[in-house]
CSV table of C-alpha atoms in Angstrom, one decimal:
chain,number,residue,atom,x,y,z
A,1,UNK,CA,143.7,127.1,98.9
A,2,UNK,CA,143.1,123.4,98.6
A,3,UNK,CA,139.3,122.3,98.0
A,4,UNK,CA,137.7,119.0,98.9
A,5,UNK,CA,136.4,117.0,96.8
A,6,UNK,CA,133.7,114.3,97.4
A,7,UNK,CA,133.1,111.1,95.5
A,8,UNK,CA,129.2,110.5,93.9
A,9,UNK,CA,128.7,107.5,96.5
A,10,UNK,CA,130.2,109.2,99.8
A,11,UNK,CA,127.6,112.1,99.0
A,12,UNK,CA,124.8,109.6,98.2
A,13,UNK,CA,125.9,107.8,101.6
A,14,UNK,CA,125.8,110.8,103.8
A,15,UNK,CA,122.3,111.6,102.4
A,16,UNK,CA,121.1,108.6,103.3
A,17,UNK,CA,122.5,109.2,107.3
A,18,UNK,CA,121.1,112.2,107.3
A,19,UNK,CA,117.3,110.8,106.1
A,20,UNK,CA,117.8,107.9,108.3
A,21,UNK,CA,118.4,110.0,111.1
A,22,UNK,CA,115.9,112.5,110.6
A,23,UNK,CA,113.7,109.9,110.4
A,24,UNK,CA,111.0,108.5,114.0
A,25,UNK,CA,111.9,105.0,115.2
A,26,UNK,CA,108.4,104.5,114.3
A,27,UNK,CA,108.7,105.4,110.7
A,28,UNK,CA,112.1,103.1,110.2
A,29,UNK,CA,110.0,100.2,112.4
A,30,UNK,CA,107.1,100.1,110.4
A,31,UNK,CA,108.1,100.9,107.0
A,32,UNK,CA,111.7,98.8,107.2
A,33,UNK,CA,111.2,96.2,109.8
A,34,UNK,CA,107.4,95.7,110.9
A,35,UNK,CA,104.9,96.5,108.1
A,36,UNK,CA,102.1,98.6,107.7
A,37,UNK,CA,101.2,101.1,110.5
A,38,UNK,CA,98.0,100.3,112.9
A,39,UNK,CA,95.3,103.1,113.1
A,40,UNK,CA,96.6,105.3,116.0
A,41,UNK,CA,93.4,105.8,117.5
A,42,UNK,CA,92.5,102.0,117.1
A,43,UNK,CA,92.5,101.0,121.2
A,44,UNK,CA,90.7,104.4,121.6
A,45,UNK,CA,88.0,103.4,119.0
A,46,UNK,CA,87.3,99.7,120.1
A,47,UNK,CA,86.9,100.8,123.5
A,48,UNK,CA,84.6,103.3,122.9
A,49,UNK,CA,82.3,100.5,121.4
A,50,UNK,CA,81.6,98.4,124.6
A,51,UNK,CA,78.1,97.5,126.1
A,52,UNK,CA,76.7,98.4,122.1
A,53,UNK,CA,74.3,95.6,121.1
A,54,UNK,CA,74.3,95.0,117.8
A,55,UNK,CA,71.7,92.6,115.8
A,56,UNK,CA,72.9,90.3,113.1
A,57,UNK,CA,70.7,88.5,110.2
A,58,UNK,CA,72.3,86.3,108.1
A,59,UNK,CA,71.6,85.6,104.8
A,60,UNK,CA,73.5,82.5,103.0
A,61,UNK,CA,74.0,81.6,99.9
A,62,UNK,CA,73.1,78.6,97.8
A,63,UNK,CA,76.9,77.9,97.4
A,64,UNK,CA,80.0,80.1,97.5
A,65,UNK,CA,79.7,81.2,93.5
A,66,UNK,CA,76.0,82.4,93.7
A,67,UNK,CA,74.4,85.4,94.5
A,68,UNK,CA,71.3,83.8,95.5
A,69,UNK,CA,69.7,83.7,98.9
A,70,UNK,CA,69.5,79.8,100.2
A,71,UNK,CA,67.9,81.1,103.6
A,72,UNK,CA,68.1,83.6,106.2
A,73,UNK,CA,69.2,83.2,109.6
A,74,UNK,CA,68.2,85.7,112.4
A,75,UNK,CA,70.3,86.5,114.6
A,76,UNK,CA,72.3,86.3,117.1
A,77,UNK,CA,72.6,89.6,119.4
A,78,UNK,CA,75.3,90.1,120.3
A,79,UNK,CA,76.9,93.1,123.0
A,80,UNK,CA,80.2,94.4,122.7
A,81,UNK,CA,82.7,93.9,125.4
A,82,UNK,CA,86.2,95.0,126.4
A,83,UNK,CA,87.2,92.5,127.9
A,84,UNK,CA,90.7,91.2,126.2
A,85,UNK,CA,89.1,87.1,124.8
A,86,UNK,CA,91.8,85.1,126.1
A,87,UNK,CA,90.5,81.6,127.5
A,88,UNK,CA,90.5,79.0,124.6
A,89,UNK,CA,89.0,75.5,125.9
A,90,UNK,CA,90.2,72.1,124.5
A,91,UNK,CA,87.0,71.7,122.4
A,92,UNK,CA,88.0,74.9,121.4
A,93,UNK,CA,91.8,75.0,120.6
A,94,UNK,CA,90.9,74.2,117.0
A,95,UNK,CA,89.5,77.3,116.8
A,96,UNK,CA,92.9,79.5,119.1
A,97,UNK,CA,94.0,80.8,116.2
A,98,UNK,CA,91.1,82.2,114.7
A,99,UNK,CA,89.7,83.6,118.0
A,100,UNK,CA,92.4,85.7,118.8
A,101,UNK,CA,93.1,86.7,115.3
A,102,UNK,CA,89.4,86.7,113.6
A,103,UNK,CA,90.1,88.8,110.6
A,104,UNK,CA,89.6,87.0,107.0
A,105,UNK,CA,91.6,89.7,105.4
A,106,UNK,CA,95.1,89.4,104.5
A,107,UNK,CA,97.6,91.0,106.6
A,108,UNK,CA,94.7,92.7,108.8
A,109,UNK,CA,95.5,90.7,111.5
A,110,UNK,CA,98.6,92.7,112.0
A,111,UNK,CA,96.8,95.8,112.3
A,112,UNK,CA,94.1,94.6,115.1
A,113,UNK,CA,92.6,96.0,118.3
A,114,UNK,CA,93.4,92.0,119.8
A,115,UNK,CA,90.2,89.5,120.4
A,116,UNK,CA,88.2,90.7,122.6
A,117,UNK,CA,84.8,89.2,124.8
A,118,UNK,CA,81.6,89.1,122.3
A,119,UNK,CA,78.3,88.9,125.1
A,120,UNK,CA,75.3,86.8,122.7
A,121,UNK,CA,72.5,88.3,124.0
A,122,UNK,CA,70.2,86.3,122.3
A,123,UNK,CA,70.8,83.3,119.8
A,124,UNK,CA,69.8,82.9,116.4
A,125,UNK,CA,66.5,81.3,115.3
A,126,UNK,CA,66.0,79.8,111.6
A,127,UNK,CA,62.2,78.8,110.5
A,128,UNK,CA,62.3,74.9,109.5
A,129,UNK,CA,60.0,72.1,108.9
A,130,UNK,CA,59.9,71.7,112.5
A,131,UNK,CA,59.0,75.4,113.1
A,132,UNK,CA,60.9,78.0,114.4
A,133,UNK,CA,64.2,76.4,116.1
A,134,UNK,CA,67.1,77.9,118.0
A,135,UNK,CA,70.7,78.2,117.0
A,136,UNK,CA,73.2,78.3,120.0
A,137,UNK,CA,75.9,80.6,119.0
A,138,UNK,CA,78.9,80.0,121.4
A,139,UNK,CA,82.4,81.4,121.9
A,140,UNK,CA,81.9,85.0,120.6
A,141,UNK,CA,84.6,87.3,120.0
A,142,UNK,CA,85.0,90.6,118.1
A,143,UNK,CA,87.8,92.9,117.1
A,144,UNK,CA,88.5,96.3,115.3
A,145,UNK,CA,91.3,96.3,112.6
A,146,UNK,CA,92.4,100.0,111.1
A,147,UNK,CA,95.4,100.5,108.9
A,148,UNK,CA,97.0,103.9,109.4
A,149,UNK,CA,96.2,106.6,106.4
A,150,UNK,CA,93.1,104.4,105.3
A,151,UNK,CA,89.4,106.0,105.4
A,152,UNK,CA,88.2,102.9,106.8
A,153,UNK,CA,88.4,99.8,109.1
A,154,UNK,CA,86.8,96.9,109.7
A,155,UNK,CA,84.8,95.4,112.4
A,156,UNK,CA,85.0,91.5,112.9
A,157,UNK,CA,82.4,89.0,114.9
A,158,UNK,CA,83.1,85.8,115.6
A,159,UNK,CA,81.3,82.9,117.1
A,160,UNK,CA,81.2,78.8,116.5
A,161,UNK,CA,78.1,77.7,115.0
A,162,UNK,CA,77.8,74.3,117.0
A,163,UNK,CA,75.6,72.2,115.0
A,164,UNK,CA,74.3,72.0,111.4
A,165,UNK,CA,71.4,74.2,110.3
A,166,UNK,CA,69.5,72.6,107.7
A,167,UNK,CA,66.7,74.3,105.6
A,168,UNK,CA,65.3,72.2,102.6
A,169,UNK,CA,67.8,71.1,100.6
A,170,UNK,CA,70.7,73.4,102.2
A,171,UNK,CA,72.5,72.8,105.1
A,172,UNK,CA,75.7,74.9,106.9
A,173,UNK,CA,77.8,72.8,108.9
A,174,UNK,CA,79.5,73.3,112.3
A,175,UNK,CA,82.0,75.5,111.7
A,176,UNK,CA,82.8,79.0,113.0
A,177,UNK,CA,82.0,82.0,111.5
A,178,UNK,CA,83.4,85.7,110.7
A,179,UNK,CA,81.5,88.5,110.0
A,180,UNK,CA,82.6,91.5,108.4
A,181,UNK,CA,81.5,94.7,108.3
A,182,UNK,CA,83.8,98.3,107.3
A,183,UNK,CA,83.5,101.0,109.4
A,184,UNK,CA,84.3,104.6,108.7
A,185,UNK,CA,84.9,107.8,111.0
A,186,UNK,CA,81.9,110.5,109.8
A,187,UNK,CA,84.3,113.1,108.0
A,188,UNK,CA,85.9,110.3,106.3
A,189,UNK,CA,82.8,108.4,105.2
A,190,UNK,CA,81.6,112.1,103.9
A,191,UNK,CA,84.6,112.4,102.3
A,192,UNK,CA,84.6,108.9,100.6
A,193,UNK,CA,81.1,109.4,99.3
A,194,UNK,CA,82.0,112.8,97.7
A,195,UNK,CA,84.6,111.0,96.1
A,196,UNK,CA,82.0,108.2,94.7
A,197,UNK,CA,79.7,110.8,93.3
A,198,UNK,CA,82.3,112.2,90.9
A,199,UNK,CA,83.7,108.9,90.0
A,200,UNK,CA,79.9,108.3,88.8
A,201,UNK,CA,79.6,111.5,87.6
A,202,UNK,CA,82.9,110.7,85.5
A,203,UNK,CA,81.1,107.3,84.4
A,204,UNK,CA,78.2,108.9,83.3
A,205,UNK,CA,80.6,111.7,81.2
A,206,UNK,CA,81.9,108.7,79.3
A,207,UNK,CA,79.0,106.6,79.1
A,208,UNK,CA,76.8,109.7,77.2
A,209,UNK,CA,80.1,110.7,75.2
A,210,UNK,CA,79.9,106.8,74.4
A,211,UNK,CA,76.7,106.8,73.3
A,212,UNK,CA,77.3,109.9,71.0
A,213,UNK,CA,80.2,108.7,69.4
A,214,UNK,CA,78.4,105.8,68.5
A,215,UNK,CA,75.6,107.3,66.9
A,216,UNK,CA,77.7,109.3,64.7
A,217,UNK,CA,79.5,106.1,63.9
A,218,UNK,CA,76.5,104.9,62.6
A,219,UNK,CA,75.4,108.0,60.6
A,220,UNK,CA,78.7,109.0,59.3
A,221,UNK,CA,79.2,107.9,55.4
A,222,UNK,CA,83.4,108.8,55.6
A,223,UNK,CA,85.3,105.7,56.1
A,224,UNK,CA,88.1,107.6,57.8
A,225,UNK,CA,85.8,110.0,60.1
A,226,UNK,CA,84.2,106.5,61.1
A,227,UNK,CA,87.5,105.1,62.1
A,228,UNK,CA,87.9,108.2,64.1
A,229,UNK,CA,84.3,108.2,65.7
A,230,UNK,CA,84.7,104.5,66.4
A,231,UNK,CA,88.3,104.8,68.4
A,232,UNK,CA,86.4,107.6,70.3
A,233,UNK,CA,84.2,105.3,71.6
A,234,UNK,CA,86.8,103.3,72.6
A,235,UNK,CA,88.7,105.6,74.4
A,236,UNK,CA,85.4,106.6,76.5
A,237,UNK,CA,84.8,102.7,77.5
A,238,UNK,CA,88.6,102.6,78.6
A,239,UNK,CA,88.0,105.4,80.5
A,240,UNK,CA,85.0,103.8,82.5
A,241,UNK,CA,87.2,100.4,83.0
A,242,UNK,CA,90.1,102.6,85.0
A,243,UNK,CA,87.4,104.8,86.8
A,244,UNK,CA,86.8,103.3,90.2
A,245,UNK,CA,83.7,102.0,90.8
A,246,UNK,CA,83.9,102.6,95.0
A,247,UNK,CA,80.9,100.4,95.4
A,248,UNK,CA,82.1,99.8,99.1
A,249,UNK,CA,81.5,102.9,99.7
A,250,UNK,CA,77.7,103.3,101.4
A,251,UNK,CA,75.2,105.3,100.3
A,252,UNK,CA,73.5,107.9,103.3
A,253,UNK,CA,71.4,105.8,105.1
A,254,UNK,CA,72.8,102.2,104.6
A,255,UNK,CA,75.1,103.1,107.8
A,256,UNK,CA,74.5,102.8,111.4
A,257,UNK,CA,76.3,105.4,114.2
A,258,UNK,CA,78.4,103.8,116.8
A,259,UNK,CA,80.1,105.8,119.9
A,260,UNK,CA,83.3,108.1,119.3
A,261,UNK,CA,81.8,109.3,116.1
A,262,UNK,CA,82.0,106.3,114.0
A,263,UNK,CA,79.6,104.9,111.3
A,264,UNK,CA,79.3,100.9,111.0
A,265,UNK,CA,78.1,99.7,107.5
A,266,UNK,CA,75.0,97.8,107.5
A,267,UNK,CA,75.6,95.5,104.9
A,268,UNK,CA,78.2,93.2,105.9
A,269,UNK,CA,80.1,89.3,104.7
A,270,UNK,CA,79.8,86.1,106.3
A,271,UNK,CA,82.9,83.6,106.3
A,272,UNK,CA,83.0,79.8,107.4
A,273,UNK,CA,86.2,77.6,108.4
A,274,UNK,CA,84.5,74.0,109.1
A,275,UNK,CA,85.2,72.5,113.0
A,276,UNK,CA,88.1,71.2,112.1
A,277,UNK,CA,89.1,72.2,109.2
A,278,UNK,CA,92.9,72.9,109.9
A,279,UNK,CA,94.8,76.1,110.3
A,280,UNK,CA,97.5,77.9,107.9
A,281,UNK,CA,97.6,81.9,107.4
A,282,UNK,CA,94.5,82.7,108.4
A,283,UNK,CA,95.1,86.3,107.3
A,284,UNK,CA,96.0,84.6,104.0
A,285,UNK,CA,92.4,83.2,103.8
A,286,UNK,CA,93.2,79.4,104.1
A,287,UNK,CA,90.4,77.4,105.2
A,288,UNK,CA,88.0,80.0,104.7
A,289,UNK,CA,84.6,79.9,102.3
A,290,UNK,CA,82.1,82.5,101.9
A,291,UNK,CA,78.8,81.6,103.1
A,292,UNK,CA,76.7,84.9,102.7
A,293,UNK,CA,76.0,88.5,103.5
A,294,UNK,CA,75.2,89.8,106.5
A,295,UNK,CA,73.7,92.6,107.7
A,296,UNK,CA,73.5,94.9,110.9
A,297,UNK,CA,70.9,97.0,113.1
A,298,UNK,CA,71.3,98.2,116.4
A,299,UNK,CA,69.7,97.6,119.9
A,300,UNK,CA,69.1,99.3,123.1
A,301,UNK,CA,69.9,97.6,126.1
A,302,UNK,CA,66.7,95.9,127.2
A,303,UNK,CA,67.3,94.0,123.6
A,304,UNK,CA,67.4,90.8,125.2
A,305,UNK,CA,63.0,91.1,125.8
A,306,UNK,CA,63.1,92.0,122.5
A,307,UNK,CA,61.4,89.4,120.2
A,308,UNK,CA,62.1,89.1,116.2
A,309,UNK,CA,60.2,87.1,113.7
A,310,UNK,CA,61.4,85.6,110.3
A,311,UNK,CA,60.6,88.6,107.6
C-alpha cells in the first residue's frame, strides 16, 4: 500500500485556499484590499435623521492649549437634510474637499454616510460692544461616520464662518468650521456606560488599597515589610494608569435622542481650517486647529420663531 506524504508548506498552502475560500468577498475586500468596514446600517441611520433641527452654542477657547472659555457663540440652527451636498461654488472650491469629506478624524472619512445638505435655520448671534450682532453661517453640510464593530459614531456639521467675530481681545477668523459630536445606538450607549462604572469602580478598588498601603508604609517600623508595603502601592497606582478612564463615555442625561433609536451626545468639539488655508489629508488633521467645545439641544420645527438670548 503506498501512502502519500505531504510536505509542511504544501499543507500550510492548502490551508490557506481553503480559508481564503471560505472566506465573503467582503471580508477579503475590507480586511486585505480596502480598510476598515463602514457601519452597515450607516445610510439607514443618516437617513432616519432628516428634517431634525438641532441647536448649536459654541464655546471658544482663549487659544488652542487652554481650557478656558474666550466667549460663547449662539448658534446656528441648523435642520438635517438628505439631500446628497454636491454643488461647490468657486468662492467655495477652497473648501471641496472638506465639504464632501468634513470629518477631522483620521481615516473616518473612509467610513462616511457622504456630505449631505445642512438647512441653517437661524444664524448665530455673539453679544459685542456693538450689542448683539448676527453671524451668517453659510454652506452647511453634515455627515454620519460609523466604523463597523464600534459602539459608537460620529456626527459631523459643517459650515463657513464668513467673516471675523471679534469679542474683546479675541477674535476667530474666516475659516470653516467642524463640529463633532459621538453618537451611540441606546443598547450600546447602556452597554458602554456599564462598562464605565466598573472601570471606576476598579479605580476606586485601587485608589482605597493605595491609600491603605500607604498608611501602613508609614506606621510600619520593618525595613523589609516597608519595602513590601511601598511596592504595593505601586502596583495599585499602575493599575489605575492601565484602567481606562472611558471619559467619552456620557453620563444619563448628557445625551439627546434622535430618530431610529439613536442617542447624540450633547457635548461636542469645534474645529477651524482658515479660508484658505490649503488642503492635504484632511482625515490626517492638516490644517486643522481646535477652537472650542460645542454643545447640542434639540428643536421642534417651528424653531425658526424661536428666540435665544446670550446666557
Amino acid at each position: 500500500m503506498t501512502r502519500v506524504v505531504s510536505s509542511p508548506s504544501a499543507s500550510w498552502l492548502l490551508l490557506l485556499l481553503l480559508l481564503l475560500n471560505g472566506m465573503t468577498s467582503t471580508w477579503v475586500d475590507a480586511f486585505l484590499f480596502k480598510g476598515p468596514v463602514v457601519h452597515p446600517n450607516l445610510q439607514e441611520f443618516a437617513t432616519a435623521q432628516q428634517q431634525k433641527i438641532l441647536n448649536i452654542r459654541l464655546d471658544i477657547l482663549e487659544h488652542k492649549a487652554s481650557q478656558r472659555t474666550a466667549f460663547s457663540l449662539q448658534g446656528p440652527m441648523v435642520r438635517l437634510l438628505d439631500r446628497v451636498k454636491t454643488q461647490v461654488t468657486n468662492q467655495q472650491h477652497q473648501h471641496q474637499h472638506s465639504s464632501s469629506s468634513s470629518l477631522p478624524v483620521a481615516n473616518w472619512d473612509a467610513l462616511s454616510s457622504g456630505s449631505k445638505e445642512l438647512d441653517i435655520v437661524r444664524n448665530g448671534h455673539v453679544i459685542d460692544l456693538t450689542g448683539l450682532r448676527s453671524i451668517p453661517f453659510r454652506d452647511g453640510t453634515w455627515e454620519m461616520a460609523w466604523k463597523d464593530g464600534r459602539s459608537h459614531g460620529m456626527v459631523v456639521c459643517s459650515f463657513d464662518l464668513p467673516e471675523a467675530v471679534t469679542r474683546n481681545d479675541n477674535k476667530v477668523e474666516p475659516c470653516r468650521m467642524f463640529i463633532e459630536f459621538p453618537i451611540w445606538t441606546q443598547q450600546g450607549l447602556e452597554e458602554d456606560q456599564a462598562y464605565k462604572r466598573v472601570m471606576e469602580a476598579r479605580r476606586h478598588e485601587n485608589d482605597v488599597a493605595k491609600t491603605e498601603y500607604m498608611m501602613q508604609y508609614q506606621q510600619e517600623s520593618n525595613l523589609f515589610k516597608k519595602m513590601q508595603l511601598y511596592h504595593a502601592a505601586l502596583q495599585a497606582m499602575e493599575r489605575n494608569t492601565l484602567t481606562p478612564r472611558c471619559e467619552y463615555i456620557p453620563e444619563p442625561g448628557q445625551t439627546v435622542e434622535l430618530n431610529d433609536n439613536l442617542v447624540l451626545t450633547k457635548q461636542g468639539t469645534v474645529w477651524m481650517r482658515r479660508s484658505g488655508g490649503g488642503g492635504g489629508a484632511f482625515g490626517h488633521n492638516k490644517g486643522l486647529t481646535k477652537l472650542g467645545m460645542a454643545s447640542v439641544t434639540l428643536c421642534d420645527d417651528d424653531a425658526s420663531t424661536m428666540t435665544t438670548t446670550e446666557p
